[in-house]
Short mmCIF file of C-alpha atoms and ligand atoms in Angstrom, two decimals:
data_model
loop_
_atom_site.label_atom_id
_atom_site.label_comp_id
_atom_site.label_asym_id
_atom_site.label_seq_id
_atom_site.Cartn_x
_atom_site.Cartn_y
_atom_site.Cartn_z
CA MET A 1 22.33 4.01 4.34
CA ALA A 2 19.43 5.36 6.33
CA THR A 3 17.04 2.58 5.38
CA ALA A 4 16.07 1.98 9.00
CA LEU A 5 14.58 5.47 9.14
CA LYS A 6 12.81 5.27 5.80
CA LEU A 7 9.17 6.18 5.80
CA VAL A 8 7.10 3.05 6.09
CA SER A 9 4.46 2.98 3.39
CA PRO A 10 0.93 1.99 4.20
CA GLU A 11 -0.12 -1.55 3.39
CA GLU A 12 -1.54 -2.09 -0.08
CA LYS A 13 -5.04 -2.75 1.31
CA VAL A 14 -4.88 0.54 3.21
CA THR A 15 -3.90 2.61 0.18
CA SER A 16 -6.55 0.94 -1.92
CA PHE A 17 -9.18 1.54 0.78
CA VAL A 18 -8.16 5.20 1.12
CA SER A 19 -8.24 5.87 -2.62
CA ARG A 20 -11.79 4.57 -3.01
CA LYS A 21 -14.68 6.94 -3.46
CA HIS A 22 -16.21 6.55 -0.02
CA LYS A 23 -19.92 6.08 0.43
CA MET A 24 -22.11 6.18 3.53
CA LEU A 25 -23.72 3.26 5.30
CA ILE A 26 -27.52 3.43 5.46
CA ASN A 27 -29.69 0.43 6.21
CA GLY A 28 -26.90 -2.03 5.42
CA LYS A 29 -26.15 -0.49 2.01
CA TRP A 30 -23.23 1.68 0.94
CA VAL A 31 -24.81 4.64 -0.83
CA GLU A 32 -23.88 8.00 -2.35
CA SER A 33 -25.10 11.17 -0.68
CA ALA A 34 -28.56 12.31 -1.74
CA SER A 35 -27.00 15.49 -3.15
CA GLY A 36 -24.24 13.57 -4.92
CA LYS A 37 -21.73 15.85 -3.17
CA THR A 38 -18.42 14.69 -1.69
CA PHE A 39 -15.92 16.30 0.65
CA PRO A 40 -12.17 15.82 0.97
CA SER A 41 -10.17 14.32 3.80
CA TYR A 42 -6.63 15.68 4.06
CA ASN A 43 -3.37 14.05 5.01
CA PRO A 44 -2.27 16.34 7.83
CA ALA A 45 1.41 15.47 7.33
CA THR A 46 1.35 16.97 3.82
CA GLY A 47 -1.81 19.07 3.62
CA GLU A 48 -2.78 17.15 0.49
CA VAL A 49 -6.21 15.72 -0.23
CA MET A 50 -6.14 12.01 0.50
CA ALA A 51 -9.70 10.80 -0.03
CA GLN A 52 -13.15 11.90 -1.19
CA ILE A 53 -16.13 11.00 0.94
CA ALA A 54 -19.86 11.15 0.31
CA GLU A 55 -21.08 14.31 2.03
CA GLY A 56 -24.06 13.64 4.22
CA ASP A 57 -26.63 16.33 4.87
CA ARG A 58 -30.21 16.61 6.15
CA GLU A 59 -31.71 14.24 3.58
CA ASP A 60 -29.11 11.53 4.27
CA VAL A 61 -29.61 11.96 8.00
CA ASN A 62 -33.36 11.57 7.48
CA ARG A 63 -32.82 8.30 5.63
CA ALA A 64 -30.36 7.01 8.19
CA VAL A 65 -32.69 7.90 11.06
CA GLU A 66 -35.57 6.10 9.35
CA ALA A 67 -33.37 3.03 8.89
CA ALA A 68 -32.35 3.11 12.54
CA ARG A 69 -35.98 3.68 13.60
CA HIS A 70 -37.12 0.69 11.58
CA ALA A 71 -34.29 -1.45 12.94
CA PHE A 72 -35.26 -0.44 16.44
CA GLU A 73 -39.01 -0.81 16.13
CA SER A 74 -39.27 -3.91 13.99
CA GLY A 75 -35.77 -5.27 13.41
CA PRO A 76 -34.10 -8.11 15.27
CA TRP A 77 -31.49 -6.15 17.23
CA PRO A 78 -33.39 -5.11 20.36
CA ARG A 79 -35.14 -8.51 20.31
CA LEU A 80 -32.03 -10.68 20.18
CA THR A 81 -31.19 -12.46 23.38
CA PRO A 82 -28.61 -10.48 25.35
CA SER A 83 -26.19 -13.35 24.83
CA GLU A 84 -26.58 -13.15 21.04
CA ARG A 85 -26.09 -9.37 21.09
CA GLY A 86 -23.01 -9.73 23.24
CA ARG A 87 -21.54 -12.36 20.93
CA LEU A 88 -21.96 -10.14 17.86
CA LEU A 89 -20.21 -7.28 19.61
CA TRP A 90 -17.45 -9.65 20.69
CA LYS A 91 -17.12 -10.77 17.09
CA LEU A 92 -16.75 -7.15 16.01
CA ALA A 93 -13.95 -6.78 18.57
CA ASP A 94 -12.25 -9.89 17.16
CA LEU A 95 -12.48 -8.57 13.61
CA LEU A 96 -11.06 -5.24 14.67
CA GLU A 97 -8.20 -6.99 16.41
CA GLN A 98 -7.51 -9.13 13.34
CA ASN A 99 -7.26 -5.94 11.31
CA LEU A 100 -5.29 -3.99 13.90
CA GLU A 101 -2.47 -2.98 11.58
CA GLU A 102 -4.83 -1.75 8.89
CA PHE A 103 -6.79 0.38 11.35
CA ALA A 104 -3.61 1.76 12.93
CA GLU A 105 -2.41 2.83 9.49
CA LEU A 106 -5.73 4.39 8.54
CA GLU A 107 -5.81 6.29 11.80
CA SER A 108 -2.27 7.52 11.37
CA LEU A 109 -2.92 8.64 7.79
CA ASP A 110 -6.17 10.44 8.49
CA ASN A 111 -5.40 11.97 11.88
CA GLY A 112 -1.61 12.33 11.65
CA LYS A 113 -0.80 10.53 14.89
CA PRO A 114 2.27 8.26 15.01
CA LEU A 115 1.53 4.83 13.64
CA LYS A 116 3.24 3.31 16.68
CA THR A 117 0.77 5.13 18.96
CA ALA A 118 -2.27 3.96 17.00
CA ARG A 119 -0.94 0.40 17.20
CA VAL A 120 -0.56 0.33 20.96
CA ALA A 121 -3.26 2.75 22.06
CA ASP A 122 -6.12 3.64 19.70
CA VAL A 123 -6.88 0.25 18.19
CA PRO A 124 -6.27 -2.02 21.23
CA LEU A 125 -8.29 0.32 23.44
CA ALA A 126 -11.17 0.18 20.96
CA VAL A 127 -10.99 -3.63 20.87
CA ASP A 128 -10.94 -3.83 24.65
CA LEU A 129 -13.85 -1.40 25.00
CA LEU A 130 -15.99 -3.46 22.61
CA ARG A 131 -15.23 -6.64 24.57
CA TYR A 132 -15.97 -4.96 27.88
CA MET A 133 -19.30 -3.71 26.54
CA ALA A 134 -20.08 -7.09 24.93
CA GLY A 135 -19.83 -8.58 28.42
CA TRP A 136 -22.43 -6.15 29.73
CA ALA A 137 -25.13 -7.32 27.31
CA THR A 138 -26.10 -10.14 29.67
CA LYS A 139 -25.80 -8.06 32.83
CA ILE A 140 -28.18 -5.15 32.33
CA GLU A 141 -30.39 -5.69 35.35
CA GLY A 142 -33.22 -3.92 37.06
CA ASN A 143 -34.26 -4.26 40.69
CA THR A 144 -37.07 -5.76 42.68
CA ILE A 145 -38.43 -3.11 45.00
CA PRO A 146 -40.43 -3.67 48.17
CA ILE A 147 -43.17 -1.02 48.18
CA SER A 148 -45.63 0.03 50.90
CA VAL A 149 -48.26 2.31 49.25
CA PRO A 150 -49.92 3.82 52.36
CA TYR A 151 -53.20 4.66 50.56
CA THR A 152 -53.97 1.00 49.67
CA PRO A 153 -53.88 -0.62 53.10
CA GLY A 154 -53.67 -4.40 52.99
CA ALA A 155 -52.81 -4.59 49.29
CA ARG A 156 -49.69 -6.34 48.11
CA TYR A 157 -47.64 -5.67 44.98
CA LEU A 158 -44.70 -7.08 43.13
CA ALA A 159 -42.66 -4.12 41.88
CA TYR A 160 -39.58 -4.28 39.72
CA THR A 161 -37.63 -2.22 37.22
CA LEU A 162 -36.47 -3.04 33.71
CA ARG A 163 -33.69 -1.30 31.85
CA GLU A 164 -34.71 -0.83 28.25
CA PRO A 165 -32.87 0.76 25.32
CA VAL A 166 -33.52 4.47 24.75
CA GLY A 167 -34.19 3.92 21.04
CA VAL A 168 -32.50 5.63 18.10
CA VAL A 169 -29.27 7.31 19.12
CA GLY A 170 -27.42 9.99 17.17
CA GLN A 171 -23.70 9.95 17.87
CA ILE A 172 -21.40 12.76 16.84
CA ILE A 173 -17.69 12.21 17.38
CA PRO A 174 -14.44 14.17 17.03
CA TRP A 175 -11.17 13.61 15.19
CA ASN A 176 -8.60 13.23 17.96
CA PHE A 177 -9.18 9.48 18.48
CA PRO A 178 -11.52 8.71 15.58
CA LEU A 179 -11.81 4.94 15.94
CA LEU A 180 -11.68 4.92 19.72
CA MET A 181 -14.40 7.57 19.98
CA ALA A 182 -16.56 5.49 17.62
CA ALA A 183 -16.01 2.47 19.89
CA TRP A 184 -16.74 4.46 23.07
CA LYS A 185 -20.01 5.53 21.54
CA LEU A 186 -21.11 2.39 19.70
CA GLY A 187 -20.18 -0.15 22.38
CA PRO A 188 -22.60 0.96 25.11
CA ALA A 189 -25.35 1.93 22.65
CA LEU A 190 -25.32 -1.47 21.00
CA THR A 191 -24.90 -3.68 24.03
CA THR A 192 -28.06 -2.16 25.50
CA GLY A 193 -30.05 -2.74 22.27
CA ASN A 194 -30.23 0.74 20.76
CA THR A 195 -29.80 1.54 17.09
CA VAL A 196 -27.46 4.25 15.90
CA VAL A 197 -26.72 6.96 13.38
CA LEU A 198 -23.04 7.80 13.73
CA LYS A 199 -21.50 10.95 12.30
CA PRO A 200 -17.72 10.84 12.27
CA ALA A 201 -15.69 14.07 12.23
CA GLU A 202 -15.21 15.55 8.77
CA GLN A 203 -11.43 15.59 9.35
CA THR A 204 -11.18 11.83 10.01
CA PRO A 205 -14.02 9.75 8.58
CA LEU A 206 -12.00 6.82 7.22
CA SER A 207 -11.65 4.47 10.18
CA ALA A 208 -15.36 4.74 11.00
CA LEU A 209 -16.24 3.82 7.41
CA ARG A 210 -13.95 0.81 7.49
CA LEU A 211 -15.45 -0.11 10.88
CA GLY A 212 -18.83 -0.03 9.15
CA GLU A 213 -17.64 -2.86 6.89
CA LEU A 214 -16.58 -4.90 9.92
CA ILE A 215 -19.95 -4.24 11.56
CA GLN A 216 -21.56 -5.85 8.52
CA GLU A 217 -19.03 -8.68 8.49
CA ALA A 218 -19.72 -9.38 12.18
CA GLY A 219 -23.38 -9.93 11.30
CA ILE A 220 -24.86 -6.97 13.13
CA PRO A 221 -28.21 -6.54 11.33
CA ASP A 222 -28.84 -3.88 8.68
CA GLY A 223 -29.92 -0.50 9.96
CA VAL A 224 -28.56 -1.04 13.47
CA VAL A 225 -25.50 1.11 12.75
CA ASN A 226 -25.78 3.76 10.06
CA ILE A 227 -22.77 5.93 9.31
CA VAL A 228 -23.26 9.36 7.78
CA PRO A 229 -20.05 11.32 7.24
CA GLY A 230 -20.36 15.06 6.69
CA TYR A 231 -19.87 18.46 8.25
CA GLY A 232 -21.01 19.49 11.69
CA GLU A 233 -23.16 22.47 10.72
CA THR A 234 -25.10 20.36 8.21
CA ALA A 235 -25.16 16.61 8.93
CA GLY A 236 -24.30 17.00 12.62
CA ALA A 237 -26.86 19.73 13.25
CA ALA A 238 -29.59 17.78 11.40
CA LEU A 239 -28.90 14.72 13.52
CA ALA A 240 -28.89 16.64 16.81
CA ALA A 241 -32.20 18.31 15.95
CA HIS A 242 -33.94 15.28 14.42
CA PRO A 243 -37.40 14.73 15.94
CA ARG A 244 -37.23 10.94 15.50
CA VAL A 245 -33.92 10.58 17.35
CA ASP A 246 -34.35 9.67 21.04
CA LYS A 247 -30.91 10.56 22.26
CA VAL A 248 -27.82 12.37 21.07
CA ALA A 249 -24.32 11.63 22.35
CA PHE A 250 -21.63 14.13 21.49
CA THR A 251 -17.91 14.50 22.00
CA GLY A 252 -16.24 17.72 20.91
CA SER A 253 -15.99 21.39 21.80
CA THR A 254 -17.96 22.95 24.62
CA GLU A 255 -19.19 25.55 22.14
CA VAL A 256 -20.81 22.92 19.92
CA GLY A 257 -21.97 21.01 23.01
CA LYS A 258 -24.17 23.99 23.83
CA LEU A 259 -25.57 23.99 20.27
CA ILE A 260 -26.36 20.29 20.66
CA VAL A 261 -28.33 21.00 23.83
CA GLN A 262 -30.34 23.68 22.03
CA ALA A 263 -30.94 21.46 19.00
CA ALA A 264 -32.06 18.62 21.28
CA ALA A 265 -34.68 20.79 22.94
CA GLY A 266 -37.13 20.40 20.03
CA ASN A 267 -38.13 16.87 21.05
CA LEU A 268 -36.34 16.89 24.42
CA LYS A 269 -34.14 14.04 23.31
CA LYS A 270 -31.73 12.76 25.94
CA VAL A 271 -28.27 14.31 25.72
CA SER A 272 -24.85 13.16 26.85
CA LEU A 273 -21.80 15.35 26.29
CA GLU A 274 -18.08 14.86 26.62
CA LEU A 275 -16.57 18.29 26.08
CA GLY A 276 -13.44 20.31 26.52
CA GLY A 277 -11.01 20.58 29.38
CA LYS A 278 -8.20 22.60 30.83
CA SER A 279 -6.92 20.06 33.26
CA PRO A 280 -4.65 21.01 36.15
CA ASN A 281 -1.61 18.86 36.82
CA VAL A 282 -0.26 19.55 40.31
CA VAL A 283 3.32 18.61 41.18
CA PHE A 284 4.47 18.75 44.81
CA ALA A 285 8.09 18.93 45.98
CA ASP A 286 7.67 15.63 47.82
CA SER A 287 6.87 13.72 44.62
CA ASP A 288 9.13 11.31 42.78
CA LEU A 289 10.43 14.09 40.56
CA SER A 290 11.57 12.05 37.64
CA SER A 291 8.22 10.31 37.23
CA ALA A 292 6.40 13.61 37.82
CA ILE A 293 8.43 15.26 35.04
CA ASP A 294 7.82 12.35 32.67
CA GLY A 295 4.15 12.39 33.60
CA ALA A 296 3.79 16.15 33.17
CA ALA A 297 5.39 15.95 29.72
CA SER A 298 3.26 13.08 28.49
CA ALA A 299 0.14 14.63 30.07
CA ILE A 300 0.37 17.49 27.58
CA PHE A 301 2.34 16.07 24.66
CA PHE A 302 0.53 12.74 24.18
CA ASN A 303 -1.49 12.90 20.95
CA HIS A 304 0.05 16.37 20.36
CA GLY A 305 -2.06 17.80 23.17
CA GLN A 306 -5.20 16.98 21.20
CA CYS A 307 -6.76 15.30 24.21
CA CYS A 308 -9.78 16.63 26.03
CA CYS A 309 -8.06 15.67 29.30
CA ALA A 310 -4.59 17.04 28.40
CA GLY A 311 -2.70 18.28 31.46
CA SER A 312 -2.46 21.79 30.07
CA ARG A 313 -2.14 23.75 33.33
CA LEU A 314 0.96 22.61 35.15
CA TYR A 315 1.10 23.81 38.77
CA VAL A 316 4.49 23.20 40.39
CA GLU A 317 5.46 23.80 44.02
CA LYS A 318 7.70 26.86 44.02
CA LYS A 319 10.89 25.29 45.37
CA ILE A 320 11.03 22.77 42.51
CA PHE A 321 9.49 24.98 39.83
CA ASP A 322 12.65 25.57 37.78
CA LYS A 323 13.71 21.97 38.02
CA VAL A 324 10.36 20.62 36.81
CA VAL A 325 9.97 23.22 34.09
CA ASP A 326 13.51 22.52 32.84
CA GLY A 327 12.80 18.79 32.94
CA VAL A 328 9.56 19.10 30.95
CA ALA A 329 11.23 21.52 28.51
CA ASP A 330 14.11 19.10 28.08
CA GLN A 331 11.67 16.32 27.21
CA ALA A 332 9.83 18.65 24.83
CA SER A 333 13.05 19.46 23.01
CA LYS A 334 13.76 15.76 22.50
CA ILE A 335 10.36 14.96 20.99
CA ARG A 336 10.83 14.04 17.34
CA VAL A 337 8.08 15.74 15.37
CA GLY A 338 7.33 14.34 11.93
CA SER A 339 5.07 12.23 9.78
CA GLY A 340 3.18 9.58 11.69
CA PHE A 341 4.56 7.01 9.28
CA GLU A 342 8.18 7.79 10.13
CA PRO A 343 9.18 5.07 12.63
CA SER A 344 11.16 7.51 14.79
CA THR A 345 8.30 10.03 15.09
CA ASP A 346 7.05 10.75 18.60
CA MET A 347 4.62 13.49 17.62
CA GLY A 348 2.82 13.96 14.31
CA PRO A 349 1.15 17.01 12.81
CA LEU A 350 -1.98 18.60 14.23
CA VAL A 351 -5.08 17.30 12.53
CA SER A 352 -5.90 20.27 10.28
CA LYS A 353 -4.98 23.72 9.07
CA GLU A 354 -7.74 25.12 11.34
CA GLN A 355 -6.19 23.51 14.39
CA LEU A 356 -2.71 24.69 13.39
CA ASP A 357 -4.00 28.25 13.04
CA ARG A 358 -5.93 27.96 16.30
CA VAL A 359 -2.91 26.74 18.27
CA CYS A 360 -0.60 29.34 16.70
CA GLY A 361 -3.21 32.00 17.48
CA TYR A 362 -3.12 30.97 21.15
CA LEU A 363 0.68 31.13 21.16
CA GLU A 364 0.57 34.68 19.79
CA SER A 365 -2.05 35.70 22.31
CA GLY A 366 0.08 34.24 25.10
CA PHE A 367 3.17 36.17 23.96
CA ALA A 368 1.15 39.37 23.60
CA GLU A 369 -0.02 38.97 27.21
CA GLY A 370 3.54 38.45 28.48
CA ALA A 371 4.05 34.67 28.42
CA LYS A 372 7.50 33.32 27.56
CA ALA A 373 8.30 30.06 25.80
CA VAL A 374 11.02 28.06 27.56
CA VAL A 375 10.92 25.74 24.57
CA GLY A 376 8.93 25.68 21.32
CA GLY A 377 6.46 28.47 20.63
CA SER A 378 5.96 28.23 16.87
CA LYS A 379 4.93 26.07 13.98
CA ILE A 380 7.41 23.97 12.01
CA GLY A 381 7.89 24.49 8.28
CA ASP A 382 5.23 25.22 5.70
CA LYS A 383 4.18 21.74 4.68
CA GLY A 384 1.74 19.86 6.89
CA TYR A 385 0.41 21.10 10.20
CA PHE A 386 3.36 20.71 12.55
CA VAL A 387 3.87 22.70 15.73
CA LYS A 388 6.68 22.59 18.28
CA PRO A 389 6.05 21.11 21.73
CA THR A 390 5.86 24.22 23.88
CA VAL A 391 6.28 25.11 27.56
CA LEU A 392 5.06 28.58 28.54
CA VAL A 393 6.03 30.39 31.74
CA ASN A 394 5.23 33.89 33.07
CA THR A 395 1.59 33.00 32.74
CA ASN A 396 -1.28 33.80 35.08
CA GLU A 397 -4.90 32.89 35.60
CA ASN A 398 -6.22 35.81 33.59
CA MET A 399 -4.51 34.90 30.34
CA LYS A 400 -6.38 33.24 27.52
CA VAL A 401 -3.69 30.56 27.26
CA VAL A 402 -4.44 29.56 30.86
CA ARG A 403 -8.22 29.83 30.70
CA GLU A 404 -9.07 28.35 27.29
CA GLU A 405 -8.56 24.94 25.78
CA ILE A 406 -5.69 25.13 23.27
CA PHE A 407 -5.88 21.51 22.12
CA GLY A 408 -2.26 21.48 21.04
CA PRO A 409 1.14 20.64 22.56
CA VAL A 410 1.24 23.74 24.75
CA VAL A 411 1.47 23.69 28.54
CA THR A 412 1.43 26.69 30.86
CA ALA A 413 3.56 26.23 33.98
CA MET A 414 2.78 28.18 37.15
CA PRO A 415 4.32 28.06 40.63
CA PHE A 416 2.44 27.65 43.93
CA ASP A 417 3.34 27.59 47.62
CA SER A 418 0.88 25.34 49.40
CA PRO A 419 -1.97 22.88 48.88
CA GLU A 420 -4.39 25.52 50.23
CA GLU A 421 -3.23 27.90 47.52
CA VAL A 422 -3.23 25.47 44.63
CA VAL A 423 -6.67 23.88 45.06
CA PRO A 424 -8.68 27.05 44.30
CA LYS A 425 -6.33 27.83 41.43
CA ALA A 426 -6.70 24.36 39.98
CA ASN A 427 -10.48 24.62 40.33
CA ASN A 428 -10.57 28.08 38.80
CA SER A 429 -11.78 26.91 35.40
CA GLU A 430 -15.08 26.57 33.62
CA TYR A 431 -13.97 23.03 32.83
CA GLY A 432 -13.72 20.00 35.11
CA LEU A 433 -12.69 17.00 33.07
CA ALA A 434 -9.49 15.72 34.67
CA ALA A 435 -6.76 16.61 37.15
CA ALA A 436 -3.61 15.02 38.50
CA ILE A 437 -1.59 15.17 41.70
CA TRP A 438 2.03 14.13 42.11
CA THR A 439 3.15 13.56 45.70
CA ARG A 440 4.40 10.76 47.95
CA ASP A 441 2.11 11.95 50.76
CA ILE A 442 -0.91 9.66 50.42
CA GLN A 443 -3.05 11.68 52.80
CA LYS A 444 -2.42 14.90 50.93
CA ALA A 445 -3.09 13.13 47.63
CA ASN A 446 -6.45 11.76 48.71
CA ARG A 447 -7.50 15.01 50.39
CA LEU A 448 -6.74 16.98 47.23
CA ALA A 449 -8.36 14.36 45.03
CA SER A 450 -11.61 14.95 46.91
CA GLN A 451 -11.26 18.73 46.62
CA LEU A 452 -10.57 18.90 42.90
CA ARG A 453 -13.70 19.45 40.82
CA ALA A 454 -13.00 17.01 38.01
CA GLY A 455 -14.47 13.80 36.63
CA THR A 456 -11.11 12.01 36.79
CA VAL A 457 -8.26 12.56 39.23
CA TRP A 458 -5.00 10.74 38.62
CA ILE A 459 -2.52 10.33 41.48
CA ASN A 460 1.10 9.79 40.43
CA CYS A 461 0.01 8.88 36.91
CA TYR A 462 -1.71 10.50 33.94
CA ASN A 463 -3.78 9.48 30.92
CA ILE A 464 -4.67 6.11 32.41
CA PHE A 465 -7.81 4.91 30.68
CA ASP A 466 -9.73 1.71 30.97
CA ALA A 467 -13.02 0.50 29.57
CA ALA A 468 -14.13 -0.18 33.16
CA LEU A 469 -13.29 3.30 34.45
CA PRO A 470 -15.96 5.98 33.98
CA PHE A 471 -14.79 9.11 32.19
CA GLY A 472 -16.52 12.47 31.84
CA GLY A 473 -16.75 15.97 33.10
CA TYR A 474 -17.85 18.23 35.90
CA LYS A 475 -18.96 21.77 35.05
CA GLN A 476 -18.74 22.67 31.35
CA SER A 477 -16.79 19.54 30.51
CA GLY A 478 -20.00 17.68 29.94
CA TRP A 479 -23.02 15.68 30.98
CA GLY A 480 -22.89 11.99 31.83
CA ARG A 481 -20.05 9.51 31.71
CA GLU A 482 -18.44 7.34 29.06
CA MET A 483 -17.25 3.81 29.82
CA GLY A 484 -17.62 1.79 32.99
CA HIS A 485 -21.09 0.66 33.98
CA GLU A 486 -22.02 4.32 34.42
CA VAL A 487 -22.32 4.79 30.66
CA LEU A 488 -25.06 2.16 30.48
CA GLU A 489 -27.34 4.56 32.30
CA GLN A 490 -27.01 6.99 29.39
CA TYR A 491 -28.28 4.34 27.00
CA THR A 492 -31.16 2.85 28.96
CA GLU A 493 -34.53 4.01 30.19
CA VAL A 494 -35.82 2.68 33.50
CA LYS A 495 -39.26 1.18 33.45
CA ALA A 496 -41.00 0.61 36.79
CA ILE A 497 -43.52 -2.25 36.70
CA CYS A 498 -45.98 -2.65 39.50
CA SER A 499 -48.19 -5.68 39.65
CA ALA A 500 -51.00 -6.32 42.11
CA MET A 501 -50.70 -9.68 43.90
P1 LIG B 601 -16.26 20.50 17.02
O1 LIG B 601 -16.90 20.46 18.35
O2 LIG B 601 -16.73 21.51 16.03
O3 LIG B 601 -16.37 19.06 16.30
C1 LIG B 601 -16.66 17.84 16.92
C2 LIG B 601 -17.75 17.13 16.15
O4 LIG B 601 -18.93 17.92 16.17
C3 LIG B 601 -17.47 16.90 14.67
O5 LIG B 601 -18.01 15.67 14.26
C4 LIG B 601 -18.21 18.03 14.00
O6 LIG B 601 -18.57 17.74 12.66
C5 LIG B 601 -19.44 18.13 14.86
N1 LIG B 601 -20.13 19.42 14.84
C6 LIG B 601 -19.61 20.65 14.62
N2 LIG B 601 -20.57 21.58 14.66
C7 LIG B 601 -21.74 20.94 14.89
C8 LIG B 601 -23.09 21.36 15.03
N3 LIG B 601 -23.44 22.65 14.93
N4 LIG B 601 -24.03 20.42 15.28
C9 LIG B 601 -23.71 19.13 15.39
N5 LIG B 601 -22.44 18.67 15.25
C10 LIG B 601 -21.47 19.57 15.01
O7 LIG B 601 -14.71 20.67 17.24
P2 LIG B 601 -13.61 21.20 16.20
O8 LIG B 601 -14.09 22.43 15.52
O9 LIG B 601 -13.18 20.09 15.35
O10 LIG B 601 -12.44 21.58 17.19
C11 LIG B 601 -12.48 22.82 17.87
C12 LIG B 601 -12.06 22.68 19.30
O11 LIG B 601 -12.94 21.80 19.96
C13 LIG B 601 -10.70 22.07 19.52
O12 LIG B 601 -9.68 23.01 19.41
C14 LIG B 601 -10.84 21.56 20.92
O13 LIG B 601 -10.64 22.61 21.82
C15 LIG B 601 -12.28 21.12 21.00
N6 LIG B 601 -12.42 19.67 20.80
C16 LIG B 601 -12.59 18.88 21.89
C17 LIG B 601 -12.66 17.51 21.75
C18 LIG B 601 -12.83 16.61 22.91
O14 LIG B 601 -12.39 15.47 22.86
N7 LIG B 601 -13.50 17.02 23.95
C19 LIG B 601 -12.51 16.87 20.45
C20 LIG B 601 -12.41 17.79 19.34
C21 LIG B 601 -12.35 19.13 19.54
MG1 LIG B 602 -8.24 13.74 7.57
#
């Protein structure tokens, strides 16, 4: 009897949450959309509609922005002591941790990722990020600055800086790590005393809506976090352009990132962007080959390649090229693709029909330009959005599959001869989010790390994230950094105060 492999069903509280008619959170109240419209969220493992969600648009965004404005200008949040703000964020982290299983299940249902991944990665990382940011609330400091002022001889001044919240922040997030992206955005905004309108991705709104309930339960005041689900072109665009929003923070495609910048120009709101990538993963012959092969496989196949920092361009030193490619292909062939709720599943479906079509379109374009699949190369079945883990060879720098972000489990492997040859190739991209180097030669590793134009460089590891480690992109991979203390700069204004003595 194959009971051990039976599909685990979601907890009762998860199914009852999912089947609700979902509203949006504005000013501490759960409300319908102004238009009364709803939109569906699909289960990517089956392609079936799973939930109906209130569809936010301009009018809802207006209301949410007014609520956030009021909460910022006259509500308690920015006026709480830093210690009180930190404690409320810590409480939110505790509540999230207490509901870890529920959130992992929601995430797996809505996004398709394996439940076991959401349990060990998405939810714990979100909890840890909130705690890390809670700790910052009491540590946002300015400086005292000795000044000279040559045109006021003899005068003395006390000069210092304050770091103050930017104000009302619009946050637009993607579907690849729905809860974690909400945490990455909310944590720094809230710890610094801003108020927020959050728009989750239309593909995966559920965990953000449930998080909204925990935000209320934690005692974060009404209007501090407003959550408006809806489509990008409508709700997202209205938020990015809104004249009473002081800052917009966006994670998603580079294409939409550029639209956000244009929309923000109207009131010159501050902008931070975490965009696409086409990250080079460079394996040298002097590396520990078995960990390099494992690392190269997980660099591209983790989260089905739906990671902005996926190691999608694999550069391998020529004399070990076949060995590494065979090793990665062997791992790809062993990946069990299936429903995220199947305990044995290593890789779930892609998030949506659009993404399935996009990834398959890239595969076809690769084959048309002469690429060959060592393993994979097609979708799986007709139900759900499954695609085979794929390793492409015979690829070169001019091909679309090498230049553009595929955002699926597809890696292009290319040989190189020397460090001097591989650095310009690795840097030959409009993106600059991440890169990795595998070698036992520490000098070579550090020299290359300084030469690679990327916001993160991993040496003998990949996909290592921490709330304390800044993350973000060079070039068209974005503006600003998430996490670490660097992100706090994106959420504070500096005020210089100069006082005559
Ligand atoms: P997208 O950039 O369209 O969506 C991300 C978020 O932006 C969603 O919340 C969406 O509703 C919103 N959005 C879309 N258009 C908008 C607009 N005009 N104004 C304001 N907000 C808008 O990404 P999409 O279409 O889901 O995926 C397409 C590609 O984008 C993927 O194949 C991948 O290459 C890239 N992507 C990158 C991500 C990253 O983590 N850097 C995450 C998601 C997608
Ligand atoms: Mg969905």
